[in-house]
XYZ file of C-alpha atoms in Angstrom:
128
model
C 0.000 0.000 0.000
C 1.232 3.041 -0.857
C 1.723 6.056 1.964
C -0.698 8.543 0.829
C -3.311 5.346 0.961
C -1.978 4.205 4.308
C -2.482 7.846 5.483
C -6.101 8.269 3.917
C -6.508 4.605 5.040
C -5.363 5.892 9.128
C -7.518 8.935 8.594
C -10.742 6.686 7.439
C -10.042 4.691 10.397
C -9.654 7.139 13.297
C -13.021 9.103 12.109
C -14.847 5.758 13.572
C -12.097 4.644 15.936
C -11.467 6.510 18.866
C -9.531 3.680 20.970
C -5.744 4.405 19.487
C -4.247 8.079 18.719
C -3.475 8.427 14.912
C 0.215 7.972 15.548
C -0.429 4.028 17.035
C -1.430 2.968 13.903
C 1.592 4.620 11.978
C 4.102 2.966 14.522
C 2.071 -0.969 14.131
C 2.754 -0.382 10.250
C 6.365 0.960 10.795
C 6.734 -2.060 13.229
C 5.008 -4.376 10.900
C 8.123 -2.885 7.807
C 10.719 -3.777 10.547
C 9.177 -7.027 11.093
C 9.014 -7.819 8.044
C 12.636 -6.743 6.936
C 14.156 -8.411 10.332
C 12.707 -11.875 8.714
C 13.248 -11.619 5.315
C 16.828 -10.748 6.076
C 17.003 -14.321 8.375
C 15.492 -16.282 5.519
C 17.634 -15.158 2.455
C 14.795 -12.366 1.536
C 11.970 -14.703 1.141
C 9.045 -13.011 2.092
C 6.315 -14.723 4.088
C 3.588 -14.624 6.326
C 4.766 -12.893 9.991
C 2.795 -14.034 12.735
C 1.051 -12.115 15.959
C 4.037 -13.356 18.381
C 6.470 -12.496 15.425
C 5.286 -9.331 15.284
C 4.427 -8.508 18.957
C 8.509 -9.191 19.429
C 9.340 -6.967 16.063
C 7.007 -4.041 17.536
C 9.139 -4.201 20.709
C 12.753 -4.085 19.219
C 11.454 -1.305 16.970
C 9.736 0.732 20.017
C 13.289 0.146 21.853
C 15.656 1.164 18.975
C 13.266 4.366 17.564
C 12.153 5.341 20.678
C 14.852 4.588 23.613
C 13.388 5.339 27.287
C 10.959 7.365 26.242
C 8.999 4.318 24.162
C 7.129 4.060 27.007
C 5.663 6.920 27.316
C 4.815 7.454 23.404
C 2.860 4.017 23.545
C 1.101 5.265 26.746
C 0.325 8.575 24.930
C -0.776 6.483 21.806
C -3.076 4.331 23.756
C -0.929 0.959 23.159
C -0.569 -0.036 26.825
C -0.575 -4.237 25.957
C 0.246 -6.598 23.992
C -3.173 -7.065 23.083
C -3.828 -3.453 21.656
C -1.137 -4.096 19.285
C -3.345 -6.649 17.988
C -6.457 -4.643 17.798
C -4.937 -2.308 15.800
C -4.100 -5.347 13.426
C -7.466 -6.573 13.243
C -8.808 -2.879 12.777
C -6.561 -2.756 9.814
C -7.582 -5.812 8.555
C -11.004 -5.328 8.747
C -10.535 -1.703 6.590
C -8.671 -3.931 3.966
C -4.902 -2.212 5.069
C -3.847 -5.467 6.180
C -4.217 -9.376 4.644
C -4.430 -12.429 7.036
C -4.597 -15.952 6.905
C -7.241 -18.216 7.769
C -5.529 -19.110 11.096
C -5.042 -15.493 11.960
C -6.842 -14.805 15.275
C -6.688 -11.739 17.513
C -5.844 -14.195 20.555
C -2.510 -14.605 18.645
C -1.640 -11.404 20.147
C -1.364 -12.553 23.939
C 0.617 -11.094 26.714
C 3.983 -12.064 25.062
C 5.228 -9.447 27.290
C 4.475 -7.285 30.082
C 4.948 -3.503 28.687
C 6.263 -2.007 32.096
C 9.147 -5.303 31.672
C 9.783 -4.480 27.718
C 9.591 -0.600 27.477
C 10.800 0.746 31.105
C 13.042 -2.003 32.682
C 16.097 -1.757 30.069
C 16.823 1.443 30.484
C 16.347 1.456 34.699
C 19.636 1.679 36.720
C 21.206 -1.622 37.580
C 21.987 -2.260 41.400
């Protein structure tokens, strides 16, 4: 999808959506392109399917390397306080046709693979 689709796409969304700030979806997408890179560089640049755990761990390294300590806050900000919103915004952009899935492709996928406070605020606390 192109970006000024994605952005009319977002814009579509967030007039009936009121969950996630606009900038939550751009950062699932962004994470989504990381993702996506991350595994097609592991598998000789075949491109396949990425699942919810795939991508709940891809969102994560991308919130840590773009964002640094103050990922935390940004996702807080955004709305994405849990695994689990991450994976509402997925299934919001599947059902507006941004995103494809598989038949096997549930929203459950998107379990507590991690605990936000753990993944967001604990690397960059002071060590005792």
């Amino acid at each position: 999808m192109q970006h000024n689709q994605f952005e009319h796409a977002v814009s579509s969304i967030i007039e009936k959506e009121k969950r996630f700030e606009p900038g939550a979806y751009f950062l699932v997408r962004e994470a989504l392109d990381f993702t996506v890179d991350r595994l097609s560089k592991a598998s000789n640049n075949e491109k396949r399917h990425v699942s919810g755990h795939e991508l709940l761990l891809g969102f994560r390294d991308y919130v840590l390397q773009e964002y640094g300590p103050m990922g935390a806050t940004v996702l807080e900000d955004w709305g994405i306080r849990k695994c689990h919103h991450v994976g509402e915004i997925v299934f919001i952009f599947i059902e507006h046709g941004v995103f494809g899935k598989q038949d096997s492709d549930k929203l459950d996928d998107f379990g507590e693979a991690y605990v936000f406070e753990e993944a967001f605020k604990a690397p960059f606390l002071a060590k005792a």
